[in-house]
XYZ file of C-alpha atoms in Angstrom:
740
model
C 198.976 -138.176 8.409
C 198.309 -139.705 4.988
C 194.718 -138.390 4.978
C 196.007 -134.930 5.935
C 198.552 -134.966 3.098
C 195.870 -136.081 0.662
C 193.568 -133.293 1.830
C 196.350 -130.738 1.415
C 197.052 -132.111 -2.048
C 193.410 -131.801 -3.047
C 193.243 -128.209 -1.761
C 196.424 -127.245 -3.623
C 195.086 -128.823 -6.836
C 191.747 -127.077 -6.387
C 193.511 -123.765 -5.803
C 195.584 -124.177 -8.947
C 192.508 -125.132 -10.943
C 190.654 -122.100 -9.589
C 193.460 -119.767 -10.624
C 193.505 -121.312 -14.102
C 189.759 -120.700 -14.415
C 190.246 -117.086 -13.340
C 192.932 -116.603 -16.003
C 190.722 -118.116 -18.697
C 187.776 -115.961 -17.649
C 189.880 -112.792 -17.816
C 191.290 -113.694 -21.247
C 187.811 -114.258 -22.610
C 186.393 -111.147 -20.979
C 188.982 -108.971 -22.744
C 187.842 -110.315 -26.118
C 184.156 -109.606 -25.545
C 182.209 -106.657 -26.843
C 179.761 -104.956 -24.503
C 176.909 -106.533 -26.465
C 178.398 -110.004 -25.984
C 178.845 -109.362 -22.279
C 175.195 -108.433 -21.925
C 174.328 -111.587 -23.851
C 175.904 -113.703 -21.107
C 173.561 -112.011 -18.625
C 170.453 -112.821 -20.660
C 168.331 -115.931 -20.232
C 165.238 -117.033 -22.137
C 162.888 -119.952 -21.983
C 162.826 -122.356 -24.886
C 160.065 -121.697 -27.376
C 156.617 -122.804 -26.160
C 158.001 -123.801 -22.729
C 156.715 -120.880 -20.675
C 156.450 -121.244 -16.902
C 155.085 -117.730 -16.465
C 153.484 -114.820 -18.354
C 155.138 -114.106 -21.721
C 155.466 -110.464 -22.703
C 158.237 -110.626 -25.300
C 158.453 -112.268 -28.696
C 162.203 -112.642 -28.971
C 163.896 -114.774 -31.608
C 165.800 -116.912 -29.121
C 167.660 -118.978 -31.697
C 168.928 -115.956 -33.596
C 169.944 -114.359 -30.296
C 172.001 -117.439 -29.456
C 173.754 -117.420 -32.856
C 174.736 -113.778 -32.411
C 176.064 -114.272 -28.877
C 173.208 -112.301 -27.320
C 171.865 -115.138 -25.110
C 173.889 -116.852 -22.403
C 171.384 -119.326 -20.989
C 168.226 -121.144 -22.012
C 165.896 -123.112 -19.806
C 163.206 -125.754 -20.255
C 165.146 -127.462 -23.034
C 164.734 -131.173 -22.282
C 166.780 -134.088 -23.583
C 170.213 -134.562 -25.105
C 168.976 -134.172 -28.659
C 167.426 -130.756 -27.976
C 170.267 -129.442 -25.829
C 172.788 -130.456 -28.480
C 170.838 -128.566 -31.155
C 170.735 -125.408 -29.058
C 174.418 -125.709 -28.139
C 175.293 -125.976 -31.822
C 173.685 -122.560 -32.300
C 175.868 -121.062 -29.549
C 178.991 -122.428 -31.202
C 178.091 -120.467 -34.341
C 178.590 -117.210 -32.406
C 181.798 -115.193 -32.760
C 183.389 -116.318 -29.475
C 181.645 -119.698 -29.330
C 180.678 -119.307 -25.663
C 178.544 -122.320 -24.682
C 175.050 -122.039 -23.278
C 173.902 -122.907 -19.787
C 170.774 -125.100 -19.755
C 168.483 -124.643 -16.757
C 165.396 -126.550 -15.683
C 162.888 -126.642 -12.837
C 164.043 -130.010 -11.530
C 162.224 -129.602 -8.229
C 161.508 -133.164 -7.099
C 162.897 -135.413 -9.766
C 163.498 -135.551 -13.493
C 162.176 -138.701 -15.159
C 161.828 -140.409 -11.788
C 159.441 -138.234 -9.803
C 160.042 -138.170 -6.062
C 157.586 -136.889 -3.453
C 157.067 -133.141 -3.517
C 159.704 -131.388 -1.377
C 157.360 -130.704 1.556
C 156.455 -134.402 1.668
C 160.106 -135.440 1.599
C 160.785 -133.202 4.577
C 158.078 -135.090 6.482
C 160.497 -138.030 6.409
C 162.961 -136.058 8.574
C 165.537 -138.252 6.811
C 168.358 -136.019 5.586
C 170.223 -138.857 3.888
C 167.125 -139.833 1.904
C 166.463 -136.210 0.950
C 170.042 -135.792 -0.225
C 169.835 -139.043 -2.197
C 166.597 -137.889 -3.864
C 168.385 -134.758 -5.106
C 171.371 -136.906 -6.135
C 169.182 -139.131 -8.327
C 167.404 -136.100 -9.791
C 170.755 -134.510 -10.634
C 172.062 -137.719 -12.208
C 169.040 -138.000 -14.490
C 168.836 -134.280 -15.316
C 172.560 -134.017 -16.102
C 172.263 -137.086 -18.317
C 169.452 -135.277 -20.132
C 171.685 -132.303 -20.910
C 170.723 -130.061 -17.972
C 173.431 -128.047 -16.190
C 171.386 -126.153 -13.653
C 168.289 -126.742 -11.544
C 166.156 -123.961 -10.096
C 166.076 -125.640 -6.705
C 166.057 -125.933 -3.763
C 163.379 -123.544 -2.575
C 164.244 -122.744 1.026
C 161.567 -120.175 1.879
C 160.127 -120.530 5.383
C 156.356 -120.915 5.014
C 153.840 -120.556 7.825
C 150.728 -119.998 5.745
C 149.285 -123.050 3.939
C 147.140 -120.787 1.757
C 150.361 -120.062 -0.150
C 150.513 -122.612 -2.934
C 154.290 -122.817 -2.974
C 154.517 -124.409 0.461
C 154.667 -127.685 -1.505
C 158.076 -126.658 -2.838
C 159.824 -125.962 0.446
C 160.683 -127.414 3.842
C 157.884 -126.003 5.984
C 157.754 -123.623 8.899
C 160.869 -124.317 10.973
C 164.166 -122.529 10.406
C 166.411 -125.207 11.921
C 164.844 -128.089 9.991
C 164.722 -126.059 6.766
C 168.399 -125.155 7.095
C 169.424 -128.791 7.480
C 167.293 -129.749 4.478
C 168.653 -126.868 2.361
C 172.218 -128.076 2.859
C 171.257 -131.691 2.110
C 169.558 -130.768 -1.160
C 172.404 -128.554 -2.366
C 174.906 -131.335 -1.698
C 172.654 -133.832 -3.440
C 172.256 -131.733 -6.580
C 175.895 -130.681 -6.850
C 177.420 -134.019 -5.911
C 181.163 -134.357 -5.540
C 181.966 -131.255 -7.589
C 180.716 -129.150 -10.477
C 181.961 -130.520 -13.752
C 181.115 -134.109 -12.925
C 178.593 -135.358 -15.458
C 176.205 -136.462 -12.700
C 176.041 -133.025 -11.026
C 173.968 -129.917 -11.680
C 174.259 -126.431 -10.243
C 171.819 -125.712 -7.427
C 169.889 -122.444 -7.404
C 168.732 -121.357 -3.958
C 165.444 -119.510 -4.055
C 163.700 -117.207 -3.497
C 165.921 -114.539 -1.980
C 164.301 -113.462 0.257
C 161.255 -113.788 2.536
C 158.901 -114.904 -0.261
C 157.208 -117.382 2.095
C 155.847 -114.520 4.196
C 153.725 -113.032 1.402
C 150.742 -111.225 2.935
C 147.620 -113.395 3.082
C 149.427 -116.358 1.540
C 148.865 -114.760 -1.876
C 151.559 -115.589 -4.389
C 153.732 -112.656 -5.539
C 152.359 -110.485 -2.721
C 154.213 -108.003 -0.528
C 156.252 -108.839 2.563
C 156.657 -106.504 5.508
C 158.828 -107.662 8.403
C 161.452 -106.499 10.853
C 165.144 -106.944 10.141
C 165.388 -109.192 13.190
C 162.649 -111.494 11.902
C 164.354 -111.571 8.510
C 167.741 -112.486 9.961
C 166.536 -114.932 12.569
C 163.785 -116.814 10.759
C 163.970 -116.358 6.995
C 167.661 -115.940 6.091
C 169.308 -118.909 7.888
C 168.242 -121.572 5.323
C 169.800 -119.440 2.568
C 173.035 -119.145 4.536
C 173.036 -122.908 5.154
C 172.645 -123.518 1.415
C 175.464 -121.091 0.628
C 177.721 -122.781 3.186
C 176.925 -126.109 1.502
C 178.402 -124.706 -1.715
C 175.360 -123.507 -3.669
C 176.403 -122.159 -7.065
C 173.576 -119.721 -7.757
C 170.785 -117.774 -6.070
C 167.443 -116.590 -7.449
C 165.644 -113.433 -6.396
C 162.027 -113.505 -5.282
C 158.953 -111.859 -6.764
C 157.902 -110.041 -3.616
C 158.873 -106.641 -2.380
C 160.484 -106.641 1.049
C 159.537 -103.638 3.150
C 158.680 -101.698 0.000
C 161.698 -102.651 -2.128
C 161.301 -105.426 -4.736
C 163.766 -108.233 -4.016
C 165.061 -108.072 -7.606
C 166.069 -104.444 -7.036
C 167.132 -104.830 -3.434
C 170.826 -104.000 -3.052
C 170.581 -104.552 0.711
C 169.732 -108.206 0.098
C 172.003 -108.828 -2.877
C 175.048 -106.618 -2.427
C 175.131 -105.921 1.321
C 174.135 -109.358 2.609
C 174.602 -112.033 -0.077
C 177.672 -110.782 -1.955
C 178.996 -108.619 0.860
C 178.589 -109.990 4.359
C 178.251 -113.613 3.172
C 180.891 -113.406 0.440
C 178.862 -115.270 -2.220
C 180.991 -115.841 -5.328
C 178.401 -117.490 -7.588
C 175.845 -115.595 -9.639
C 172.325 -114.308 -9.041
C 169.491 -114.827 -11.503
C 166.154 -113.056 -11.396
C 162.956 -115.039 -11.248
C 160.748 -115.161 -14.342
C 160.417 -111.539 -15.541
C 160.899 -110.187 -12.032
C 163.135 -107.483 -13.537
C 160.468 -105.835 -15.686
C 157.809 -106.586 -13.063
C 159.399 -103.812 -10.994
C 157.512 -101.482 -13.325
C 154.225 -102.980 -12.115
C 155.477 -102.721 -8.528
C 155.757 -98.983 -9.148
C 159.476 -99.093 -8.362
C 160.789 -98.602 -11.914
C 159.566 -96.146 -14.512
C 159.977 -98.519 -17.452
C 161.924 -101.621 -18.512
C 165.114 -99.647 -19.064
C 164.871 -98.216 -15.567
C 164.180 -101.724 -14.234
C 167.324 -103.049 -15.927
C 169.350 -100.270 -14.321
C 167.940 -100.975 -10.862
C 168.393 -104.745 -11.100
C 172.000 -104.732 -12.329
C 173.019 -102.063 -9.841
C 171.342 -104.036 -7.057
C 173.338 -107.160 -7.903
C 171.208 -109.282 -10.275
C 173.684 -110.938 -12.633
C 171.292 -112.646 -15.043
C 167.908 -111.502 -16.314
C 165.428 -114.345 -16.712
C 162.982 -113.827 -19.550
C 162.179 -110.108 -19.308
C 164.630 -109.108 -22.060
C 165.356 -105.852 -20.228
C 169.111 -106.437 -20.055
C 169.319 -107.392 -23.704
C 167.314 -104.357 -24.763
C 168.765 -101.642 -22.532
C 171.915 -102.576 -20.636
C 174.355 -101.527 -23.369
C 172.822 -98.068 -23.536
C 172.722 -97.805 -19.741
C 176.464 -98.422 -19.604
C 177.108 -95.845 -22.308
C 174.972 -93.365 -20.400
C 177.017 -94.183 -17.270
C 173.891 -95.188 -15.376
C 175.385 -98.644 -14.932
C 179.091 -99.184 -14.282
C 180.987 -101.320 -16.772
C 182.838 -102.774 -13.780
C 179.546 -104.108 -12.408
C 178.656 -105.644 -15.768
C 182.098 -107.260 -15.938
C 181.679 -108.635 -12.413
C 178.368 -110.227 -13.378
C 179.849 -111.704 -16.576
C 182.808 -113.123 -14.638
C 180.440 -114.885 -12.258
C 178.523 -116.498 -15.132
C 181.596 -117.456 -17.170
C 183.295 -118.969 -14.128
C 180.428 -121.443 -13.729
C 180.580 -122.367 -17.393
C 184.289 -123.072 -17.048
C 183.761 -125.034 -13.804
C 181.141 -127.158 -15.565
C 183.732 -127.978 -18.247
C 181.599 -126.553 -21.038
C 184.465 -124.717 -22.731
C 186.461 -127.943 -22.901
C 183.485 -129.934 -24.241
C 180.217 -128.058 -24.836
C 178.406 -131.358 -25.454
C 179.693 -133.256 -22.409
C 176.189 -133.274 -20.885
C 174.527 -134.318 -24.147
C 175.448 -137.997 -24.325
C 172.479 -140.108 -25.547
C 173.991 -143.355 -24.270
C 174.471 -141.986 -20.758
C 170.970 -140.511 -20.946
C 169.426 -143.905 -21.757
C 171.323 -145.601 -18.934
C 170.465 -142.980 -16.311
C 166.793 -142.707 -17.221
C 166.341 -146.477 -17.085
C 168.247 -147.216 -13.894
C 165.935 -149.438 -11.767
C 167.683 -148.258 -8.589
C 166.116 -144.849 -9.076
C 162.587 -146.247 -8.814
C 163.611 -148.168 -5.707
C 164.856 -144.937 -4.137
C 161.605 -143.175 -5.076
C 159.550 -145.937 -3.458
C 161.658 -145.842 -0.312
C 161.386 -142.106 0.317
C 157.719 -142.030 -0.716
C 156.913 -144.548 2.013
C 159.052 -142.584 4.470
C 157.057 -139.429 3.652
C 153.590 -140.792 4.518
C 152.308 -139.395 7.815
C 149.982 -141.463 9.988
C 147.725 -138.842 11.551
C 145.187 -141.095 13.246
C 144.727 -144.795 13.912
C 141.902 -145.330 16.387
C 141.185 -148.962 17.106
C 144.347 -150.022 15.267
C 142.531 -150.053 11.912
C 145.969 -149.966 10.319
C 147.859 -151.850 9.121
C 145.294 -153.677 7.035
C 145.539 -157.450 6.797
C 146.799 -158.856 3.505
C 144.242 -161.632 3.926
C 141.309 -159.195 3.841
C 138.590 -160.879 1.801
C 137.017 -157.834 0.149
C 138.646 -154.406 0.099
C 136.907 -151.351 -1.327
C 139.012 -148.600 -2.859
C 136.842 -145.512 -3.185
C 137.403 -141.918 -4.198
C 138.633 -139.732 -7.064
C 142.324 -140.266 -6.211
C 142.354 -144.069 -6.130
C 143.063 -144.693 -9.821
C 144.975 -141.476 -10.476
C 148.504 -141.601 -11.795
C 149.059 -138.065 -13.068
C 147.927 -136.490 -9.789
C 150.697 -138.355 -7.963
C 153.340 -136.422 -9.914
C 152.330 -133.187 -8.216
C 153.270 -129.689 -9.304
C 156.672 -129.011 -10.932
C 157.142 -132.479 -12.366
C 159.124 -132.830 -15.596
C 157.763 -134.248 -18.832
C 160.675 -136.065 -20.436
C 160.530 -136.783 -24.183
C 159.546 -140.364 -24.959
C 158.166 -141.055 -21.466
C 154.515 -142.007 -21.014
C 153.882 -139.319 -18.427
C 150.216 -140.221 -17.875
C 151.057 -143.774 -16.778
C 154.538 -143.289 -15.358
C 153.299 -142.904 -11.760
C 151.803 -145.917 -9.978
C 148.216 -145.401 -8.802
C 146.942 -146.548 -5.417
C 144.763 -149.096 -7.197
C 147.715 -150.620 -9.038
C 149.937 -150.565 -5.968
C 147.358 -152.328 -3.785
C 146.523 -154.833 -6.521
C 150.206 -155.730 -6.854
C 150.522 -156.137 -3.100
C 147.568 -158.478 -2.514
C 147.030 -162.034 -3.624
C 144.213 -163.576 -5.633
C 142.220 -164.372 -2.478
C 141.365 -160.671 -2.036
C 138.640 -159.083 -4.141
C 139.203 -155.417 -4.883
C 136.104 -153.281 -5.278
C 136.095 -149.792 -6.749
C 133.877 -146.724 -6.906
C 134.988 -143.224 -7.833
C 132.285 -141.614 -5.716
C 132.934 -138.047 -6.865
C 135.268 -135.843 -8.830
C 138.091 -134.001 -7.115
C 136.143 -130.775 -7.372
C 132.633 -129.842 -8.454
C 129.276 -130.508 -6.815
C 128.266 -133.782 -8.489
C 127.043 -136.332 -5.899
C 125.604 -138.809 -8.361
C 128.345 -141.336 -7.600
C 127.655 -141.440 -3.864
C 125.067 -144.234 -4.043
C 127.395 -146.600 -5.873
C 130.238 -145.773 -3.477
C 128.037 -146.548 -0.462
C 126.900 -149.804 -2.057
C 130.482 -150.874 -2.772
C 131.570 -149.960 0.757
C 128.710 -152.030 2.144
C 130.010 -155.132 0.345
C 133.578 -154.734 1.670
C 135.307 -155.840 4.850
C 137.332 -152.621 4.904
C 137.408 -149.369 2.931
C 140.216 -147.109 1.764
C 139.104 -143.663 0.555
C 141.490 -141.589 -1.578
C 140.713 -137.854 -1.655
C 142.643 -134.605 -1.972
C 143.822 -131.880 -4.322
C 144.480 -132.068 -8.062
C 148.159 -131.817 -8.958
C 147.653 -128.186 -10.058
C 145.882 -126.990 -6.904
C 149.143 -126.426 -5.000
C 152.183 -124.798 -6.546
C 153.178 -121.480 -8.064
C 150.194 -119.202 -8.658
C 147.989 -121.713 -6.807
C 147.176 -119.877 -3.596
C 143.870 -120.936 -2.055
C 141.810 -118.713 0.236
C 140.068 -121.787 1.630
C 142.479 -124.752 1.617
C 139.957 -127.434 2.489
C 139.094 -130.674 0.690
C 137.804 -129.493 -2.706
C 134.293 -130.159 -4.004
C 132.092 -132.714 -2.243
C 134.874 -135.042 -1.121
C 134.192 -134.453 2.573
C 130.521 -135.331 2.005
C 131.653 -138.516 0.260
C 133.695 -139.430 3.337
C 130.682 -138.775 5.573
C 128.544 -141.085 3.447
C 131.110 -143.900 3.598
C 131.712 -143.511 7.346
C 127.946 -143.877 7.868
C 128.182 -147.482 6.623
C 130.012 -148.423 9.824
C 132.796 -150.200 7.947
C 136.467 -149.837 9.016
C 137.615 -146.840 6.990
C 141.058 -145.465 6.146
C 141.094 -141.941 4.700
C 144.110 -141.088 2.518
C 144.632 -137.418 1.679
C 146.744 -136.466 -1.357
C 147.711 -132.799 -1.268
C 150.543 -130.353 -1.721
C 149.941 -128.439 1.478
C 148.335 -128.771 4.915
C 144.581 -128.872 4.367
C 141.788 -128.042 6.795
C 139.672 -131.181 7.414
C 138.513 -130.830 11.004
C 135.326 -132.919 10.689
C 137.188 -135.772 9.032
C 139.910 -135.590 11.689
C 137.252 -135.935 14.387
C 135.292 -138.791 12.826
C 137.487 -140.932 10.569
C 139.130 -143.765 12.528
C 142.341 -143.824 10.456
C 143.985 -141.074 8.385
C 147.126 -141.195 6.247
C 148.502 -137.994 4.765
C 149.918 -139.160 1.461
C 150.785 -135.817 -0.156
C 151.864 -136.208 -3.813
C 154.362 -139.039 -3.676
C 155.659 -139.294 -7.242
C 156.431 -142.188 -9.554
C 156.162 -144.929 -6.930
C 153.207 -143.447 -5.038
C 150.855 -146.431 -5.259
C 153.494 -148.968 -4.287
C 154.621 -146.855 -1.327
C 151.027 -146.401 -0.168
C 150.481 -150.168 -0.340
C 153.682 -150.745 1.636
C 152.332 -148.592 4.459
C 148.697 -149.706 4.271
C 149.628 -153.349 4.807
C 152.464 -152.852 7.273
C 155.471 -153.756 5.137
C 156.637 -150.254 6.042
C 155.857 -148.810 9.459
C 155.141 -145.076 9.006
C 157.638 -142.861 10.782
C 157.041 -139.474 9.136
C 156.370 -136.280 11.102
C 154.682 -133.089 9.947
C 156.984 -130.250 8.799
C 154.113 -127.754 9.096
C 151.362 -127.152 11.604
C 147.901 -128.219 10.414
C 145.133 -125.756 11.408
C 141.640 -126.602 12.636
C 140.181 -123.668 10.749
C 141.229 -121.280 8.027
C 140.732 -118.545 10.615
C 143.781 -119.802 12.556
C 146.131 -119.162 9.642
C 148.978 -118.343 9.885
C 149.690 -120.856 12.618
C 153.084 -122.201 13.663
C 154.551 -123.803 16.750
C 157.445 -121.431 17.544
C 155.398 -118.301 18.130
C 156.147 -115.706 20.785
C 154.274 -115.781 24.024
C 152.055 -112.815 24.878
C 151.313 -110.930 28.049
C 148.072 -112.884 28.174
C 148.773 -116.475 27.146
C 145.868 -118.904 27.403
C 146.369 -121.173 30.466
C 144.309 -123.937 28.835
C 143.307 -124.653 25.211
C 139.669 -123.804 26.002
C 140.263 -120.535 27.879
C 138.752 -117.688 25.874
C 138.298 -114.691 28.203
C 140.969 -111.994 28.284
C 143.618 -114.163 26.613
C 145.198 -114.389 23.186
C 142.927 -116.758 21.297
C 139.489 -117.125 19.693
C 136.152 -117.245 21.456
C 134.818 -119.806 18.971
C 137.763 -122.212 18.667
C 140.112 -124.089 20.961
C 143.576 -122.596 21.102
C 145.338 -125.600 19.560
C 146.229 -126.715 16.036
C 144.557 -129.758 14.543
C 147.906 -131.506 14.182
C 151.070 -129.871 15.561
C 154.466 -129.445 13.955
C 156.513 -132.612 14.339
C 153.477 -134.868 14.809
C 153.162 -138.338 13.327
C 152.067 -141.729 14.632
C 153.500 -145.220 14.176
C 152.214 -148.801 14.230
C 154.299 -149.204 17.361
C 154.804 -147.073 20.490
C 157.872 -145.481 22.005
C 158.857 -144.812 25.574
C 161.022 -141.829 26.533
C 163.037 -141.927 29.744
C 166.189 -141.409 31.784
C 166.944 -137.848 30.690
C 170.450 -136.773 31.722
C 172.425 -133.541 31.365
C 176.140 -133.778 32.034
C 176.044 -130.374 33.755
C 173.462 -127.887 34.946
C 175.422 -124.828 33.825
C 176.900 -124.208 30.383
C 179.892 -121.857 30.395
C 181.019 -119.769 27.429
C 182.020 -121.935 24.494
C 181.749 -125.235 26.354
C 179.314 -127.954 25.291
C 176.469 -129.501 27.248
C 175.797 -133.191 26.595
C 172.201 -134.441 26.768
C 171.174 -138.095 26.713
C 167.941 -140.035 27.052
C 166.705 -143.571 26.585
C 164.293 -144.371 23.749
C 162.487 -147.730 23.875
C 160.258 -149.415 21.326
C 157.440 -150.481 23.636
C 155.325 -152.047 20.908
C 155.300 -155.298 18.966
C 156.754 -154.238 15.601
C 159.926 -152.498 14.460
C 159.617 -148.772 13.878
C 161.333 -145.434 13.565
C 160.876 -142.461 15.859
C 161.994 -138.866 15.286
C 163.199 -137.649 18.672
C 162.942 -133.858 18.792
C 164.882 -131.481 21.052
C 163.412 -128.054 21.810
C 164.767 -125.140 23.848
C 163.160 -122.081 25.411
C 165.022 -119.002 26.609
C 163.032 -117.922 29.665
C 164.092 -114.253 29.853
C 165.943 -112.335 27.154
C 166.537 -108.815 25.875
C 163.910 -109.481 23.213
C 160.935 -111.856 23.443
C 161.870 -115.414 22.486
C 159.654 -118.160 20.999
C 157.818 -120.515 23.349
C 160.042 -123.280 22.017
C 162.547 -123.764 19.194
C 163.683 -126.956 17.506
C 167.432 -127.306 18.063
C 168.052 -130.954 17.248
C 166.453 -134.172 16.035
C 167.409 -137.766 15.436
C 165.547 -140.459 13.545
C 166.054 -143.734 15.393
C 165.109 -147.235 14.187
C 164.309 -149.774 16.918
C 163.268 -153.410 17.002
C 160.424 -154.401 19.369
C 161.618 -154.064 22.960
C 164.908 -152.458 21.939
C 166.276 -149.496 23.891
C 168.863 -147.052 22.593
C 170.633 -144.050 24.066
C 169.941 -140.882 22.086
C 172.411 -138.032 22.561
C 172.365 -134.329 21.735
C 174.919 -131.559 22.140
C 174.014 -128.005 23.128
C 176.481 -125.167 22.710
C 176.516 -121.389 22.589
C 175.381 -121.469 18.953
C 172.257 -123.400 19.988
C 171.341 -120.599 22.393
C 172.219 -117.603 20.214
C 169.801 -115.257 18.521
C 169.747 -111.832 16.899
C 169.172 -109.238 19.571
C 167.614 -105.802 19.088
C 170.910 -104.537 17.678
C 170.995 -107.455 15.210
C 174.014 -108.918 16.963
C 174.176 -112.731 17.003
C 174.868 -113.781 20.569
C 173.776 -115.952 23.479
C 172.624 -114.179 26.608
C 173.162 -115.530 30.115
C 170.100 -116.971 31.806
C 167.914 -120.021 32.358
C 166.766 -122.312 29.580
C 164.034 -124.933 29.408
C 165.049 -128.134 27.653
C 162.284 -130.279 26.156
C 162.465 -133.610 24.332
C 159.413 -135.140 22.729
C 157.596 -136.824 19.876
C 156.255 -133.525 18.504
C 156.241 -129.839 19.385
C 153.090 -130.412 21.463
C 154.017 -133.850 22.839
C 156.912 -133.168 25.175
C 157.897 -136.299 27.099
C 160.999 -135.135 29.010
C 161.894 -131.780 30.566
C 164.840 -130.207 32.331
C 166.502 -126.823 32.839
C 170.032 -125.473 32.689
C 171.818 -122.147 32.936
C 174.126 -120.390 30.528
C 176.842 -118.041 31.739
C 179.477 -116.266 29.694
């Protein structure tokens, strides 16, 4: 009863506070000129901090002084944010600025890139990563992060896969909610919380050919069932803002798409925060051929529901005139301004514009040793063991001579990955731990470390091969570090041929020819194609871009202090020709009965009909047994719940973690259903020989989908239930029926 009374008290207080904010917003709105209103809907990047093409030469500082700019981004540090805020307080109404930043996977402390973090399948760790990032960013004067990206991505040619949660809607939705809650903390206004910005609305991950900024053409059912759910999950988690995407969706640019913004987001979903365009996506509608000029683009965007214009300057230049010409309703402008002002009030900026610009708090937050510990923990949890023939791993700490070879071994900067933040006063080049330094710190003086670069990351120079082979020949074991440069995956970094760049694969071939035990470590921001290496290397670790503590985390896994338990969040193809490839595809009228069947089936005549590594795949230094599957009923009725249990046993000799995955398949439906869909997962830690009961719950929601009429419902029928270690490694099977 006490907890209920407390909850009621909190809700009443929150309601009163909300009404007070509304009153303050309305009072301020009545004092504003139309020009000042438009100013609140205008955002610019700080001078010389461009994260996209610059077409305007606006005097940002003068615009702030005159109340013509409401938000600035890429201003870093309390000193700089305070200086900019002082300019805003020189304006007539003294409306404070919002400071935004691309805090994608950390601020000073860089965490693994988002796709790597998702490989951990550890929602608590992912939420904590965002929590630390928010704490540091808020201490540095930032109010707002342009994250999380929740786009479903099934094409690894698209460079921005590194920024999201992979190919699966269920997993991505769980991750979206975790990240929003991590960024926003207990509530907006706390000095360790930043506003989340859910992007890119919508369907950006389906860009044709994996080419950034490209068109998207898909059915409404595919949009609702596959691409929109992570956005809805983020909204339900309390996300403050949304960002539009660059792409057109079925011929209408997302930034001018009233169906997305007004009908779905602000209408059906009832979103009360504000929508910001992506970088210049307002005036880019002219290049799309959807707007005649920038003025026309401003009209389309505001009418469609874009509240804030990032960087194009179209609102600032033309919105006042558009209102006077009655091509844009003043009521719509006022609605957009209300949404922006409400967030500024909720952040407490009107009460203290400098509350996020505290140098003492900044120093404490940016030097908190617990943040590095958290980065090391999730980095180790993100490393995927793809292959371990002959139990090459873990390496012995008593190895006499260990060769570290390859262009990634001594790299620090590359470990930051794309979208890392350069914080003033921080030695960015040396802030991330290299593999060399991490291994050296792990091993004692009895081990001799040998090194050879072998080759560059890209280019055709093989002159270092001979030295690398010689060094490998002197060693008892070899670790090869290869992969992509930090700027090879990310925005505007689509690759037609996402293989190992340059001659790195040839370097691996030369080292494998020595006959030494070899571990290949691949640093990348996306799934790469490395079929020959996958066939021939005895041990492979996918180490992504792991951030500040990369080298220490790698050493933890290499030598067994951490048993890898990560699983792939995207399918890895055997060939570029298989792309796009994803596990939850529809069946066809001619499915291949075996992976090697080629005649008269859906497949390729020159390639087996299987991925290189499937979604959900990842090995461990131990083994797990699955058994004793039980369903508490064979028929699920209406809104009842079906309980599923199984026994998971660590059958190996070391402690480990296993991600148990539950998949369902609707056998017959009014529209074709995927061959399997992830509907639950649990990450379970077990000591050697330990057995634990793992339980799942299935309900009507688990079985529902959007039918041909776009109605969300579950249809009666038979369902296959599958539990396994990956989407292609199903260990337990059963069936049940659903009736209304």
